[in-house]
Structure formats: structure tokens, C-alpha cells
PDB file of C-alpha atoms and ligand atoms in Angstrom:
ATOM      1  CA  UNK A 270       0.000   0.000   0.000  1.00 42.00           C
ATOM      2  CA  UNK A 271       1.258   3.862  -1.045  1.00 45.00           C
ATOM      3  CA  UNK A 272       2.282   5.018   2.120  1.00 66.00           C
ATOM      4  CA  UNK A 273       1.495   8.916   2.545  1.00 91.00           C
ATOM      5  CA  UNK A 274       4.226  10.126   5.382  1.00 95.00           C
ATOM      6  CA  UNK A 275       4.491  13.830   6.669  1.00 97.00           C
ATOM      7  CA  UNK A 276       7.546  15.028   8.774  1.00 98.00           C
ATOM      8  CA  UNK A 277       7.112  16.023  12.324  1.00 98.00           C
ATOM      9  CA  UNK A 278      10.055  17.981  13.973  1.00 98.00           C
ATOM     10  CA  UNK A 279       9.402  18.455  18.042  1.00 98.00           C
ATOM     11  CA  UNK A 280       9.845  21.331  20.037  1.00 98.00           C
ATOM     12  CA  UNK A 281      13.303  22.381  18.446  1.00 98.00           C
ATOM     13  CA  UNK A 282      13.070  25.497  21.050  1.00 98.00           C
ATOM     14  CA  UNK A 283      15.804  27.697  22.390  1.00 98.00           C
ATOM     15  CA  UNK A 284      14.477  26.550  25.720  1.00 98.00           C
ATOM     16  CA  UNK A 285      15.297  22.950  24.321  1.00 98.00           C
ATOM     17  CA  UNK A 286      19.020  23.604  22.971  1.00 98.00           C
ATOM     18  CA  UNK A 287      21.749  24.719  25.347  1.00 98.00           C
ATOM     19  CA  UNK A 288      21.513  27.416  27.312  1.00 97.00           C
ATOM     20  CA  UNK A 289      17.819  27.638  27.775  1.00 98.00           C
ATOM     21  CA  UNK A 290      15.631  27.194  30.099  1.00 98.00           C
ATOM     22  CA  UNK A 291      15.427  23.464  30.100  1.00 97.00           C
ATOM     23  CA  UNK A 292      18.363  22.696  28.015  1.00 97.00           C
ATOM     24  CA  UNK A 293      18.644  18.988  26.541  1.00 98.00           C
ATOM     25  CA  UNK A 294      22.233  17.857  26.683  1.00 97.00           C
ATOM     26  CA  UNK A 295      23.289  18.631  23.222  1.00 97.00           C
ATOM     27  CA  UNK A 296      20.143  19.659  21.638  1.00 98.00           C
ATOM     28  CA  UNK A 297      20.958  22.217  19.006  1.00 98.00           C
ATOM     29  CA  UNK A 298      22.660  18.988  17.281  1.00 98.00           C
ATOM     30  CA  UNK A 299      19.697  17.619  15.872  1.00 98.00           C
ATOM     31  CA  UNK A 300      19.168  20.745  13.760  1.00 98.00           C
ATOM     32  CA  UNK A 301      21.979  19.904  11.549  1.00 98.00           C
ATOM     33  CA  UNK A 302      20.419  16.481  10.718  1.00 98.00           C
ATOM     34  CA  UNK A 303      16.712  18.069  10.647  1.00 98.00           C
ATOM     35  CA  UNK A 304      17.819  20.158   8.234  1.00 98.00           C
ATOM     36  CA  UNK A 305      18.509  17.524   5.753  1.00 98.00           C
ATOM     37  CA  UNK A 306      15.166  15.696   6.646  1.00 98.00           C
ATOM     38  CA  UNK A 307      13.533  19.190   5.757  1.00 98.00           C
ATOM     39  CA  UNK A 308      15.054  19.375   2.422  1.00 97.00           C
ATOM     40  CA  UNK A 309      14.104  16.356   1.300  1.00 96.00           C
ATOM     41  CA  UNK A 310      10.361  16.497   2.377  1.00 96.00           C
ATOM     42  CA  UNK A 311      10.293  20.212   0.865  1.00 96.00           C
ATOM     43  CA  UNK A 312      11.589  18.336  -2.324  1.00 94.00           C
ATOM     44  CA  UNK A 313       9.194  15.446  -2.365  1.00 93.00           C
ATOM     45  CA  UNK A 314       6.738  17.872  -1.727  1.00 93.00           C
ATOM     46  CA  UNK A 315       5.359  15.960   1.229  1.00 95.00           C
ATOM     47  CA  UNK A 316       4.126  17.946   4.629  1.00 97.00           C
ATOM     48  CA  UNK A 317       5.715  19.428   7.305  1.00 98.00           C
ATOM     49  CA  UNK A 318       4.609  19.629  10.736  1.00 98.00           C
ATOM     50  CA  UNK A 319       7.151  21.455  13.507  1.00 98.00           C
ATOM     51  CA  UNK A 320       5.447  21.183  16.948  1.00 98.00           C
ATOM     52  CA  UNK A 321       6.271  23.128  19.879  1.00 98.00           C
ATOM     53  CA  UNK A 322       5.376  23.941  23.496  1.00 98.00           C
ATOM     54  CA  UNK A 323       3.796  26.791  23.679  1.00 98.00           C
ATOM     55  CA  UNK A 324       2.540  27.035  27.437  1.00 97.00           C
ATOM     56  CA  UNK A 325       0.743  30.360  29.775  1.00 96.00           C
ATOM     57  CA  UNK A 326       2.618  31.943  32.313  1.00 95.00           C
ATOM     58  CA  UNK A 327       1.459  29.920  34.705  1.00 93.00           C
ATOM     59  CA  UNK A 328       1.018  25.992  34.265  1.00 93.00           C
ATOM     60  CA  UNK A 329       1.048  22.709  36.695  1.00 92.00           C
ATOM     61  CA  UNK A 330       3.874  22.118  34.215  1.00 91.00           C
ATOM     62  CA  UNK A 331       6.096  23.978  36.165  1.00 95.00           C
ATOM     63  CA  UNK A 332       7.555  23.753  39.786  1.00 93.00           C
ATOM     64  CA  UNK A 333       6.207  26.421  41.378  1.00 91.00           C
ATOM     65  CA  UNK A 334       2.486  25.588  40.475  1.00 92.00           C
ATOM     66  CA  UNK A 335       3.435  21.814  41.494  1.00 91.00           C
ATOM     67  CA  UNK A 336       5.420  20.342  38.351  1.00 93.00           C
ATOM     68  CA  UNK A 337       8.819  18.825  38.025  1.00 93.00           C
ATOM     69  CA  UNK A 338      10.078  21.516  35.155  1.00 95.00           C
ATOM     70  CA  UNK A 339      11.725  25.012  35.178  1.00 96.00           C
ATOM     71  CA  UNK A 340       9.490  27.656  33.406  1.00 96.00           C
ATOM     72  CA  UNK A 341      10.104  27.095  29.824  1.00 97.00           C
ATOM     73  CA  UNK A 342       8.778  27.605  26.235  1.00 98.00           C
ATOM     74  CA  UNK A 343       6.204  30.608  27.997  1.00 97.00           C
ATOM     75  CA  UNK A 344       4.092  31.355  24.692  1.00 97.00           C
ATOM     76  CA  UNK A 345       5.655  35.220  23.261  1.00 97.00           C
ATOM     77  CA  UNK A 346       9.162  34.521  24.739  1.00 98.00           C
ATOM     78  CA  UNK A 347      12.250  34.312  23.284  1.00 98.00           C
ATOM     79  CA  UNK A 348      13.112  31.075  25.004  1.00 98.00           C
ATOM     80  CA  UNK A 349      10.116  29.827  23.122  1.00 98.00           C
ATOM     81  CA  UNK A 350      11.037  30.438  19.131  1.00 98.00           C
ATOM     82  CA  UNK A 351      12.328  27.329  17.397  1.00 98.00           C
ATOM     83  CA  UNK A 352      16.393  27.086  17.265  1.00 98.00           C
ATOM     84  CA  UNK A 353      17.125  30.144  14.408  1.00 98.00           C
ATOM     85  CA  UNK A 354      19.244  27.506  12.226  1.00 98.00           C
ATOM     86  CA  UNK A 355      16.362  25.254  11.651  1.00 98.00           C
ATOM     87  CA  UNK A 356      14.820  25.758   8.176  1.00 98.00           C
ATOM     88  CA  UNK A 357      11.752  24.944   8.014  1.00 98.00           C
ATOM     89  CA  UNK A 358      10.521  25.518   4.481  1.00 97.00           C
ATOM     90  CA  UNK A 359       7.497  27.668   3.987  1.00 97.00           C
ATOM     91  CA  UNK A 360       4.125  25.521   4.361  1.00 97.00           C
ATOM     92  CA  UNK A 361       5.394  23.725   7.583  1.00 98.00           C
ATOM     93  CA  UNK A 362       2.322  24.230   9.815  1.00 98.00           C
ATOM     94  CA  UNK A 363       3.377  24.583  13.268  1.00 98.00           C
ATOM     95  CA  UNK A 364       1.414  22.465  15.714  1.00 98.00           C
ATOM     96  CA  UNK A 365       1.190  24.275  19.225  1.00 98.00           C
ATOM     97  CA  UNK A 366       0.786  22.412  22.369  1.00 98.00           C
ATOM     98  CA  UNK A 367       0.817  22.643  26.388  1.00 97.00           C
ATOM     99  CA  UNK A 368      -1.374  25.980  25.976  1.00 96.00           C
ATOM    100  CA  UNK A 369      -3.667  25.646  29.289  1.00 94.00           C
ATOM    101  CA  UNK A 370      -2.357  26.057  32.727  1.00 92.00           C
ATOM    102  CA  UNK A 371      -3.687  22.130  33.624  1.00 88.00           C
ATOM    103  CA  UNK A 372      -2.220  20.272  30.184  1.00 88.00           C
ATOM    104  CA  UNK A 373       1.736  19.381  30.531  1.00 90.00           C
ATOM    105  CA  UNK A 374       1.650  19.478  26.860  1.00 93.00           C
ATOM    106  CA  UNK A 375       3.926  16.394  26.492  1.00 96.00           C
ATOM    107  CA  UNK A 376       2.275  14.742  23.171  1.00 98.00           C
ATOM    108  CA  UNK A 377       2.137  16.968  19.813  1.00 98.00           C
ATOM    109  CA  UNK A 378      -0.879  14.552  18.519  1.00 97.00           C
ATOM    110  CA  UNK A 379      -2.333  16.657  21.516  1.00 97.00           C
ATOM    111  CA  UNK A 380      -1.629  19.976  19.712  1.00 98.00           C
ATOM    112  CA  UNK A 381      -3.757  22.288  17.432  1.00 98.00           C
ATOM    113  CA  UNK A 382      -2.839  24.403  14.144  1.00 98.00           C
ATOM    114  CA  UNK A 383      -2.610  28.600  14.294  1.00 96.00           C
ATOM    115  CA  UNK A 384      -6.124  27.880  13.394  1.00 96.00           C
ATOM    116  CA  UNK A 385      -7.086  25.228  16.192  1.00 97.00           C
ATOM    117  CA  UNK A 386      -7.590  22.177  14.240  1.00 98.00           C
ATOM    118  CA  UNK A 387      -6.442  19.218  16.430  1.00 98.00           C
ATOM    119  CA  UNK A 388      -3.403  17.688  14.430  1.00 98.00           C
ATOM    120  CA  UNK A 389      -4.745  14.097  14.494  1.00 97.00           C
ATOM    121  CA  UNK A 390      -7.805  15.617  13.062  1.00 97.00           C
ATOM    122  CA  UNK A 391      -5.563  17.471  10.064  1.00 98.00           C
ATOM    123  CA  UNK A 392      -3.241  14.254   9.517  1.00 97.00           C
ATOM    124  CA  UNK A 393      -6.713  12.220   9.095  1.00 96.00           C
ATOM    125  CA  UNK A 394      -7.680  15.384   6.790  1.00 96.00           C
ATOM    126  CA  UNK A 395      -4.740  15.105   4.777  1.00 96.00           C
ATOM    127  CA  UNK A 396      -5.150  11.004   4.260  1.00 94.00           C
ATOM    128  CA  UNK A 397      -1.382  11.121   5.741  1.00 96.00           C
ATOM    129  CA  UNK A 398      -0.544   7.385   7.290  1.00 93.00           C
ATOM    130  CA  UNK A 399       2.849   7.543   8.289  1.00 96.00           C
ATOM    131  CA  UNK A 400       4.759  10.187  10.705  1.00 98.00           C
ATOM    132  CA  UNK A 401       8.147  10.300  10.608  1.00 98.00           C
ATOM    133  CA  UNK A 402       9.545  11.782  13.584  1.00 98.00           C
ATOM    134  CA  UNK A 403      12.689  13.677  15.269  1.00 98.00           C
ATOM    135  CA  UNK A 404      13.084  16.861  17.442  1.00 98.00           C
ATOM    136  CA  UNK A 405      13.214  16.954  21.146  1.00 98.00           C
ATOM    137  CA  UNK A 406      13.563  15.365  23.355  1.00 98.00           C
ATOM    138  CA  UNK A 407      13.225  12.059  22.850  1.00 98.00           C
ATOM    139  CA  UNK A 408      12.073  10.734  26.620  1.00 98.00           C
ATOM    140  CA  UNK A 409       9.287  13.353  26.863  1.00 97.00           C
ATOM    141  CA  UNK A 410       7.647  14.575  23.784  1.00 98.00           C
ATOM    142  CA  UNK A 411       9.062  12.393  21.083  1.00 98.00           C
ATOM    143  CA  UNK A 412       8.239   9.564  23.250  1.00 98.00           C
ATOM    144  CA  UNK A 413       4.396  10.970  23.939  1.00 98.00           C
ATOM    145  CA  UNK A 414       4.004  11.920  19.974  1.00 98.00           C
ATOM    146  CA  UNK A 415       5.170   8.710  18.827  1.00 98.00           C
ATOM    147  CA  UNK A 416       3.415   6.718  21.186  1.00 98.00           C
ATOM    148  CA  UNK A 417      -0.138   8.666  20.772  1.00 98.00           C
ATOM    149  CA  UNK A 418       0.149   8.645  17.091  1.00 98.00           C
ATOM    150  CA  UNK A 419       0.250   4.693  17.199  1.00 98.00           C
ATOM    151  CA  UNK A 420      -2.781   5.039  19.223  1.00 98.00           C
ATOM    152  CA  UNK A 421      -4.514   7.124  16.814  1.00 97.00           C
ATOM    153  CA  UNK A 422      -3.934   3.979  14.130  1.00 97.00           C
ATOM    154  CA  UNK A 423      -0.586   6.017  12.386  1.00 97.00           C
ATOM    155  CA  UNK A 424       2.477   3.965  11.624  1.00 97.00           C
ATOM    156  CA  UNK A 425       5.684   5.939  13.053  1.00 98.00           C
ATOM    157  CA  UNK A 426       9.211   6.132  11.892  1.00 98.00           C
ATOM    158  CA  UNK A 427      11.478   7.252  14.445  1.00 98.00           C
ATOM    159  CA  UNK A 428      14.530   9.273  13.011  1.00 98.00           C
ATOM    160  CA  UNK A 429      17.216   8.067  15.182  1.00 98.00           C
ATOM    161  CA  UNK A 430      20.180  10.419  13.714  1.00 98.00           C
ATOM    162  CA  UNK A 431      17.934  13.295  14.508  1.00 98.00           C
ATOM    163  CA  UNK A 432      16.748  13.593  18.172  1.00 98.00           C
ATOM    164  CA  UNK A 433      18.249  13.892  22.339  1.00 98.00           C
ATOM    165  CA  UNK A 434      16.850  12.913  25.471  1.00 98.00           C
ATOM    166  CA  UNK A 435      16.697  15.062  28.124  1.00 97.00           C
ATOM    167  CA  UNK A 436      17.817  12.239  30.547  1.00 96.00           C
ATOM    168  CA  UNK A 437      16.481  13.284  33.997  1.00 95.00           C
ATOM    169  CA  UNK A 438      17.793   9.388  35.329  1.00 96.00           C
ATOM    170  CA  UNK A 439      20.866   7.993  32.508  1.00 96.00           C
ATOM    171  CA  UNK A 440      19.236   5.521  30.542  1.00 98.00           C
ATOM    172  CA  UNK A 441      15.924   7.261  30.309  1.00 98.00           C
ATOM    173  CA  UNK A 442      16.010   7.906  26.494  1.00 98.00           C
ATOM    174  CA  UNK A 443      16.599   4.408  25.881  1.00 98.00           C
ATOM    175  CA  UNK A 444      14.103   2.700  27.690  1.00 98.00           C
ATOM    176  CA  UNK A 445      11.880   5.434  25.869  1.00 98.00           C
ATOM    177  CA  UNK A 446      13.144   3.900  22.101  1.00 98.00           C
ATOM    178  CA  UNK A 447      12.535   0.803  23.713  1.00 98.00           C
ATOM    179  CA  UNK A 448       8.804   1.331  24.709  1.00 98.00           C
ATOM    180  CA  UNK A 449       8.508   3.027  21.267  1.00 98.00           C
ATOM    181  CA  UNK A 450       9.703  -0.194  19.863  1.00 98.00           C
ATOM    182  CA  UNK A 451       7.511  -1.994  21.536  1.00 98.00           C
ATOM    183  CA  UNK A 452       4.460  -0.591  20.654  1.00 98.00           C
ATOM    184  CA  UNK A 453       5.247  -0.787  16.819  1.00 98.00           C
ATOM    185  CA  UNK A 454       7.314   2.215  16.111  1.00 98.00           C
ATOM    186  CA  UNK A 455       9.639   1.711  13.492  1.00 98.00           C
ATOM    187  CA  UNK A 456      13.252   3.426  13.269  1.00 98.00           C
ATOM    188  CA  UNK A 457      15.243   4.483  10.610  1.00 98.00           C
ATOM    189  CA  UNK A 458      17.916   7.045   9.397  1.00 98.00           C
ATOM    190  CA  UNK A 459      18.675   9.566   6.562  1.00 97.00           C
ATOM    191  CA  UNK A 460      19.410   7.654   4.020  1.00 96.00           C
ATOM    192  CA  UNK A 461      16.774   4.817   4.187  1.00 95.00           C
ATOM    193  CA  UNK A 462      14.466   7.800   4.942  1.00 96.00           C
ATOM    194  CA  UNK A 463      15.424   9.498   1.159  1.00 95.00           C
ATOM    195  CA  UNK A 464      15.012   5.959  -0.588  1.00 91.00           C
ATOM    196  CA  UNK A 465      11.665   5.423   0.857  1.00 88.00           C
ATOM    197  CA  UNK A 466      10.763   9.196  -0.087  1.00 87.00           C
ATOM    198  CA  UNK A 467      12.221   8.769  -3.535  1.00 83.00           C
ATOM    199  CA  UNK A 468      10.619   5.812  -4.161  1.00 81.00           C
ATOM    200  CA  UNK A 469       7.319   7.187  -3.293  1.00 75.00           C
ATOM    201  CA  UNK A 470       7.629  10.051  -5.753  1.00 68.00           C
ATOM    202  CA  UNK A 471       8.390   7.769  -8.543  1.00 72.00           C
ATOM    203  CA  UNK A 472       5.237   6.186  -7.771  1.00 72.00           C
ATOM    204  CA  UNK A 473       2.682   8.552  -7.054  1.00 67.00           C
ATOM    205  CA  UNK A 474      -0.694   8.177  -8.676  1.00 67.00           C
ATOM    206  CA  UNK A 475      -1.922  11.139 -10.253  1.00 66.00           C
ATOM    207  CA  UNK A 476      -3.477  13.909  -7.706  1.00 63.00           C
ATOM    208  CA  UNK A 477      -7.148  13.868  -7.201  1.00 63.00           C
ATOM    209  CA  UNK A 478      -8.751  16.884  -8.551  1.00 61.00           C
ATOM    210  CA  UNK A 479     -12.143  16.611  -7.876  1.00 61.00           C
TER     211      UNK A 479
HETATM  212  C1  LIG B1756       9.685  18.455  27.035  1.00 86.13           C
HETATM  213  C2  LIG B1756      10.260  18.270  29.248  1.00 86.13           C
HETATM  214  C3  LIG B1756       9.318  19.196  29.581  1.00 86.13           C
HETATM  215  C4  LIG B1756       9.923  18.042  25.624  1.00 86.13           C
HETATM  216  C5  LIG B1756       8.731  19.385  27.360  1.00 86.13           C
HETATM  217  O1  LIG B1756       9.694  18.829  24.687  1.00 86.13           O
HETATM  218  O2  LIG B1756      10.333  16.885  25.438  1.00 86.13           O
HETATM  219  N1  LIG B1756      10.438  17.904  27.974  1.00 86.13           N
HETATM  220  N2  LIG B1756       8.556  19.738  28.649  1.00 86.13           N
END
């Protein structure tokens, strides 16, 4: 069967990348990577989806109100633009997430469009099947995403060469690719990711116009 795949980039956020508010160990590196993933959707002219926490001032996401996180990714704030050296080609819809003060924001599938169309509701739209995933960080919303997108019936390709962990406890990120794993995530890397793309677009049926 055709297999219609969009890319989803997580909540590649200054607050994310070192020196921000929350900073995943080495963060800003999956940008590089990203980048490449980005280019080669743009050119297969499949979607882009870049998710990102986008939370109020106040939220039971943070410590003072009773989380476990440092204030981060506070909608309007610097902290909270994506990294400046991802390009994300124009079309990418950005999917915004943890916007109430009760909702710790964790899975994108959770999120809505500038327009406030659930996502899963847009992918379903779109007849996508397949999300292919990467951003940050991989224990918290990557995990969440990937895992509530095989809920919601889509297959998942993890994009191992393209996202961090925040590891609160070592050996957190792993155990998250393994639960992914286990619940029928696939994985893959650049250039298996191209040859499935390529192939695709060689294939493509005409586009409906009616
Ligand atoms: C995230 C911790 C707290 C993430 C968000 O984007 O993975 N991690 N909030």
C-alpha cells in the first residue's frame, strides 16, 4: 500500500538547545540532521509539521504551580522560538501544544494548528498514514508523539540520527526507544528515509482533482 508520510520535527526550542531554560544535553545537534530531513520532504513535496510547546505563564507544568520543570517555552518569549538555524521551508504548519495552565503538553498529537484544528484531526484530513519523527527530546515529547500517534492507528518512523533525550535518570532515552519499539514504532535514518521518499515520488498516482 502507497504510504502517505508527513515530517514532524518536536519542540526544536531555544528553551530545548543549550543554554535555555530546560536545556537537553546537546540539543541544538539535531538541527543539523533536521535540516537535511527538511530538504528532502520540501523536495518530495510531502508535509511538514514542527510542533512546539507553547505554554501560559502559569502551568502545573512547572515547579512552582506543582510540576517537576523550570518555566520554559512561555508562549511570546524568546526562550520559546524554534532554534534560528532550523529551516523549516514555507508551508510547515506549526502544531502548538501545552497551551492551558492544567495540560503538561507532552504529546504533539495533543496539539492544534494557528487555526485550532487538532493535528490528528488534520493528519486524518490530509489522508497522511505515516509520521516520521525527530526533534526533542526524545524521553518526553518524542516519546508521547510517537506513542499517541500509534494510538490514533498512524504507523511511526522514528529518526534516530535526529533527536536527544533530556535524561532526567541515565538511561531514560533508551528505555523510551525501547517502549517506542515496543508498541510498533519503526526506526530508521537519513538515508533509508530518502530511498523510501524517492521511491514514493516515482510512484505517485496522479493527484485527485475533484
Ligand atoms: C519536554 C520536558 C518538559 C519536551 C517538554 O519537549 O520533550 N520535555 N517539557
Amino acid at each position: 500500500m502507497l504510504r502517505r508520510g508527513a515530517l514532524l520535527v518536536v519542540d526544536v526550542q531555544l528553551d530545548f538547545c543549550p543554554g535555555g531554560a530546560l536545556a537537553v544535553p546537546e540539543g541544538d545537534q539535531v538541527v543539523p540532521p533536521l535540516n537535511r530531513y527538511l530538504e528532502l520532504f520540501k523536495q518530495s513535496s510531502a508535509p511538514v509539521f514542527a510542533s512546539r510547546d507553547w505554554h501560559p505563564a502559569q502551568s502545573k507544568h512547572f515547579k512552582e504551580q506543582g510540576g517537576i520543570w523550570p518555566p520554559h517555552c512561555v508562549q511570546g518569549s524568546a526562550g520559546a522560538e524554534f532554534h534560528p538555524g532550523l529551516l523549516l521551508p514555507e508551508g510547515t504548519i506549526v502544531i502548538s501544544k501545552g497551551m492551558s495552565s492544567w495540560d503538561n503538553g507532552y504529546s504533539a498529537l495533543q496539539g492544534v494548528t494557528e487555526n485550532g484544528t487538532p493535528f490528528a484531526m488534520l493528519l486524518r484530513r490530509m489522508e497522511m498514514d505515516r509520521l516520521y519523527v525527530g526533534g526533542l527530546a526524545t524521553d518526553y515529547c518524542v516519546k508521547e508523539s510517537v506513542l499517541e500517534a500509534l494510538k490514533e492507528g498512524f504507523a511511526v518512523t522514528v529518526l534516530t540520527d535526529a533527536i536527544r533525550g533530556v535524561e532526567v535518570e541515565p538511561g531514560d532515552s533508551e528505555r523510551a526507544l525501547q517502549e517506542m519499539w515496543g508498541a510498533g514504532a519503526e526506526q530508521a535514518t537519513f538515508a533509508s528515509v530518502r530511498g523510501d521518499l524517492q521511491a514514493k515520488v516515482a510512484s505517485r498516482p496522479p493527484a485527485r482533482t475533484d
